[in-house]
GROMACS .gro file of C-alpha atoms in nm:
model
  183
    1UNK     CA    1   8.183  10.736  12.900
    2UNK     CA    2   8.100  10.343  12.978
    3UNK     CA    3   8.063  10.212  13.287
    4UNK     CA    4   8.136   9.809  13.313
    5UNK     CA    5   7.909   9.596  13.621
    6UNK     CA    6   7.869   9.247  13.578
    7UNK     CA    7   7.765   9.135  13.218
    8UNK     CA    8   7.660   9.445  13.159
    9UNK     CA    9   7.783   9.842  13.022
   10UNK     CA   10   7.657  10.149  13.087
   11UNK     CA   11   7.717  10.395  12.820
   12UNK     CA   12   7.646  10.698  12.871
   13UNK     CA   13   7.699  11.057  12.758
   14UNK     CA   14   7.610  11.440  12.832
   15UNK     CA   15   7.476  11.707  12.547
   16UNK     CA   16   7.360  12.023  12.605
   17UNK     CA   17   7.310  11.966  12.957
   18UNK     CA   18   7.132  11.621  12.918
   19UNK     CA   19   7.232  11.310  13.004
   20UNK     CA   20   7.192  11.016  12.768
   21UNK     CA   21   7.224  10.670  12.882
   22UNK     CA   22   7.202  10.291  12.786
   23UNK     CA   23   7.253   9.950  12.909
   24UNK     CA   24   7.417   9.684  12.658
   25UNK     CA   25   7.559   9.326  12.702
   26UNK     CA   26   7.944   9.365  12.771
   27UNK     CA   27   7.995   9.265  12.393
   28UNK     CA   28   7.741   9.533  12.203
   29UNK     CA   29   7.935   9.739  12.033
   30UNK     CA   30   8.060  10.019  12.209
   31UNK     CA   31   8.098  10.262  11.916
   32UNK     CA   32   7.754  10.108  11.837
   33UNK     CA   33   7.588  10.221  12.156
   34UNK     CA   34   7.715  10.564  12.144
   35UNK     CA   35   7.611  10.612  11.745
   36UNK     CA   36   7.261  10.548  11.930
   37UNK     CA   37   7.282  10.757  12.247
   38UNK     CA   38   7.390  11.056  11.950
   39UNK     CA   39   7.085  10.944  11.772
   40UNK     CA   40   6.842  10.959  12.084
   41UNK     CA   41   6.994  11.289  12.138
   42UNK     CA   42   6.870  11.429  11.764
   43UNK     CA   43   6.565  11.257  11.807
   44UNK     CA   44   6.553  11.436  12.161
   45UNK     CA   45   6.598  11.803  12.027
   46UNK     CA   46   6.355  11.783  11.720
   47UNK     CA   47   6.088  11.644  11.935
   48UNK     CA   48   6.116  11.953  12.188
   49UNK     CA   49   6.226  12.197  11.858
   50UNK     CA   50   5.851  12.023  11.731
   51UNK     CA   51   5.622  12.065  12.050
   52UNK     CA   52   5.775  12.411  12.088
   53UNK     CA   53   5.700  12.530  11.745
   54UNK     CA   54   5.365  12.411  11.796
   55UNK     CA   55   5.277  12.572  12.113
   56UNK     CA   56   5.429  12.928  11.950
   57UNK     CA   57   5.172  12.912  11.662
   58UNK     CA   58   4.914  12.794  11.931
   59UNK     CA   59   4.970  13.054  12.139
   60UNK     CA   60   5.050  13.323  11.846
   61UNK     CA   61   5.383  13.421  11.964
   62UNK     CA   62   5.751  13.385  11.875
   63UNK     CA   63   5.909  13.016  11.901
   64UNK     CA   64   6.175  13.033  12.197
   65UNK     CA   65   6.475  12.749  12.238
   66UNK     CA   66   6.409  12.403  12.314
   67UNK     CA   67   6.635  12.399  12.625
   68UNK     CA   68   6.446  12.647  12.783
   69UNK     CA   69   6.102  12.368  12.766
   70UNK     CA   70   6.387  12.144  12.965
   71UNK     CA   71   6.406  12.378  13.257
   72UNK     CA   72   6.047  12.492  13.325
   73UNK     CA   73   5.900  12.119  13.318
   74UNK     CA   74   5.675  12.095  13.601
   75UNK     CA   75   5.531  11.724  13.625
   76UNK     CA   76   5.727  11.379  13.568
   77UNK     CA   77   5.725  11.219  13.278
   78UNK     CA   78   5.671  11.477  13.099
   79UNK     CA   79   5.828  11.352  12.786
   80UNK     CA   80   5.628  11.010  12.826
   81UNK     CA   81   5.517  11.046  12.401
   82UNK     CA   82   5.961  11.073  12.304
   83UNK     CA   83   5.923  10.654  12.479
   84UNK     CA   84   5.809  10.610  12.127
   85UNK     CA   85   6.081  10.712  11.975
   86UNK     CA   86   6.310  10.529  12.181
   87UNK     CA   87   6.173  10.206  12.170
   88UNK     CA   88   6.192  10.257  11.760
   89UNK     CA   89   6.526  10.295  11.819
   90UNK     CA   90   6.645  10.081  12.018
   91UNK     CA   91   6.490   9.820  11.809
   92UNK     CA   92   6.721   9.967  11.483
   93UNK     CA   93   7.002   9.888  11.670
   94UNK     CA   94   6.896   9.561  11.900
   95UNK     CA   95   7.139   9.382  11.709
   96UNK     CA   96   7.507   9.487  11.618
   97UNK     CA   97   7.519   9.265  11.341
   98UNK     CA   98   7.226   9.401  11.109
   99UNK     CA   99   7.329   9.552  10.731
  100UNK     CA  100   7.191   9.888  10.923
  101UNK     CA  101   7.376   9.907  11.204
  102UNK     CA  102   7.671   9.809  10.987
  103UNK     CA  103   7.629  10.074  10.782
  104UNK     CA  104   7.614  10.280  11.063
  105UNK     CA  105   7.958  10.179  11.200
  106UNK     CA  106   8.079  10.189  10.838
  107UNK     CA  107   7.925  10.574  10.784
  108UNK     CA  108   8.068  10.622  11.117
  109UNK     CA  109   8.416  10.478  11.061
  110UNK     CA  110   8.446  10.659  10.710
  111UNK     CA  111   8.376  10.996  10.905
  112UNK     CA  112   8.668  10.913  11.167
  113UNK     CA  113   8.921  10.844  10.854
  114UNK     CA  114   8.841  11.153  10.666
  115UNK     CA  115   8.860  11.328  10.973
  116UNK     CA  116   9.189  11.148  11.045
  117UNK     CA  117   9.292  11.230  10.690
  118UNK     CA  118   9.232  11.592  10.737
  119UNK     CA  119   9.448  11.611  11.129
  120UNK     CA  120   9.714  11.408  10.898
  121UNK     CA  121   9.730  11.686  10.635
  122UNK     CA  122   9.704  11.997  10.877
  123UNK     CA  123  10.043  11.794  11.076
  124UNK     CA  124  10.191  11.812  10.742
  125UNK     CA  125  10.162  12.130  10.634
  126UNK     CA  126  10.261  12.254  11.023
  127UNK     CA  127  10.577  12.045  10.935
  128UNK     CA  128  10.641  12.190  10.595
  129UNK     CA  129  10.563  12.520  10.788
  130UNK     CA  130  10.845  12.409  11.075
  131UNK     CA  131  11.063  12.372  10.809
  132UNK     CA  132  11.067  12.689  10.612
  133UNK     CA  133  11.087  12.817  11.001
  134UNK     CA  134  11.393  12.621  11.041
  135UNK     CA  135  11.566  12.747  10.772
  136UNK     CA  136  11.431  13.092  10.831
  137UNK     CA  137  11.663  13.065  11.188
  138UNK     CA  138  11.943  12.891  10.995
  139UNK     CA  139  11.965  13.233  10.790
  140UNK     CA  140  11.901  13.472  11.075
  141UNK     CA  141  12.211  13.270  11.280
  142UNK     CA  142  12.462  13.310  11.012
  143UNK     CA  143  12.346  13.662  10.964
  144UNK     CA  144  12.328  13.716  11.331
  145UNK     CA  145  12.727  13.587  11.284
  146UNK     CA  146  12.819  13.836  11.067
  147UNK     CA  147  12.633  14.098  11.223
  148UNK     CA  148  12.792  14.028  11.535
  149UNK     CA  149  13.169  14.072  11.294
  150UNK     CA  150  13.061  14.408  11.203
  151UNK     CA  151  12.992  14.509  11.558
  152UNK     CA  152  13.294  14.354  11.655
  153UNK     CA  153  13.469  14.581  11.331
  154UNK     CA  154  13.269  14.889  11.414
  155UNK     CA  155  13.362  14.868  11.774
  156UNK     CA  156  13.725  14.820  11.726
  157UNK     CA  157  13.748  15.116  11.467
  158UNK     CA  158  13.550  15.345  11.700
  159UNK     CA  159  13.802  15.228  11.980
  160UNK     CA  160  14.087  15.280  11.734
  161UNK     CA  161  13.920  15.663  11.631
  162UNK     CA  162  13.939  15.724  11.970
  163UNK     CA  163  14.281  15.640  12.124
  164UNK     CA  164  14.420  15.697  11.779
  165UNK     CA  165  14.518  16.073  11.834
  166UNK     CA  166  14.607  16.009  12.206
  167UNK     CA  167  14.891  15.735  12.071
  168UNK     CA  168  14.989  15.962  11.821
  169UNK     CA  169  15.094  16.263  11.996
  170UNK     CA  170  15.235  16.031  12.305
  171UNK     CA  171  15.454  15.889  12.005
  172UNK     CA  172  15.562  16.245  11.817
  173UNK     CA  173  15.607  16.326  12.220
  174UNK     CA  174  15.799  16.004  12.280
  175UNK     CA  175  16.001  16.074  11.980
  176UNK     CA  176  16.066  16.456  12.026
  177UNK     CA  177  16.207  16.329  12.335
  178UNK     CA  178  16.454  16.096  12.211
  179UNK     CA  179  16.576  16.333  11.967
  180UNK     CA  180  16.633  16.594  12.243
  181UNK     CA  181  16.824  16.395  12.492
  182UNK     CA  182  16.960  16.137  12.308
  183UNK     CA  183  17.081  16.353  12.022
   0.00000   0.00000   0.00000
């Protein structure tokens, strides 16, 4: 997320339950800024995955997860050595227009079109999958249609099976009739 005041952006954005933020001239890159907040936040998680795995072989026992440091800090500035890191960074990408930080946005941009590439290719094959579908319910209509004739056929015979012997004798009746008092 960015947030605009003045001159100025925040951009800022929340891993893991952390919240990464930076402050950038209205015309840094955004896509820039946020290719360093995700750097910060790997930075972030080996320097805790680090001072944890330390302690554990200090202390003899098992290594536990890094988050867990996060929730039981008990002083302020607790993280004061990580400043380090940040400064280092923040110089890499001070300015947008360095081969670096253009390789980053280049790196960065590649990912987005393969990953673009790849949505594009699963959309096809849902289409090609849409259309065997289609004609899948083209053939189940027309032999819905004709399986809706038979019914119609059986139904009539089984009508015609039915009132069949009741038309015949009231005809042989009808007809036994006229012969006896017409005749």
């Amino acid at each position: 997320m960015s947030i605009d005041s003045g001159s100025f952006t925040f951009h800022y954005m929340i891993q893991l339950g952390i919240c990464y933020l930076t402050l950038c001239d209205k015309g840094y890159p955004k896509r820039l800024a946020f290719l360093y907040l995700d750097e910060i936040h790997n930075e972030f998680v080996n320097h805790l995955t680090e001072i944890e795995e330390k302690k554990a072989r200090d202390e003899g026992r098992q290594t536990q997860d890094w988050d867990r440091q996060i929730d039981l800090v008990e002083r302020p500035y607790a993280y004061i050595k990580f400043d380090k890191t940040i400064k280092k960074k923040g110089k890499d990408f001070a300015n947008p227009n360095s081969r670096s930080n253009t390789g980053r946005l280049s790196e960065d941009l590649h990912d987005i079109h393969n990953i673009m590439k790849k949505n594009i290719n699963e959309v096809l094959k849902r289409g090609e999958g849409l259309e065997s579908m289609a004609e899948v319910s083209k053939k189940l209509q027309s032999e819905s249609s004709n399986f809706k004739w038979g019914a119609k056929k059986v139904s009539l015979m089984a009508q015609w099976q039915q009132y069949a012997p009741l038309v015949a004798v009231g005809g042989v009746v009808f007809v036994v009739l006229l012969l006896k008092y017409f005749l």
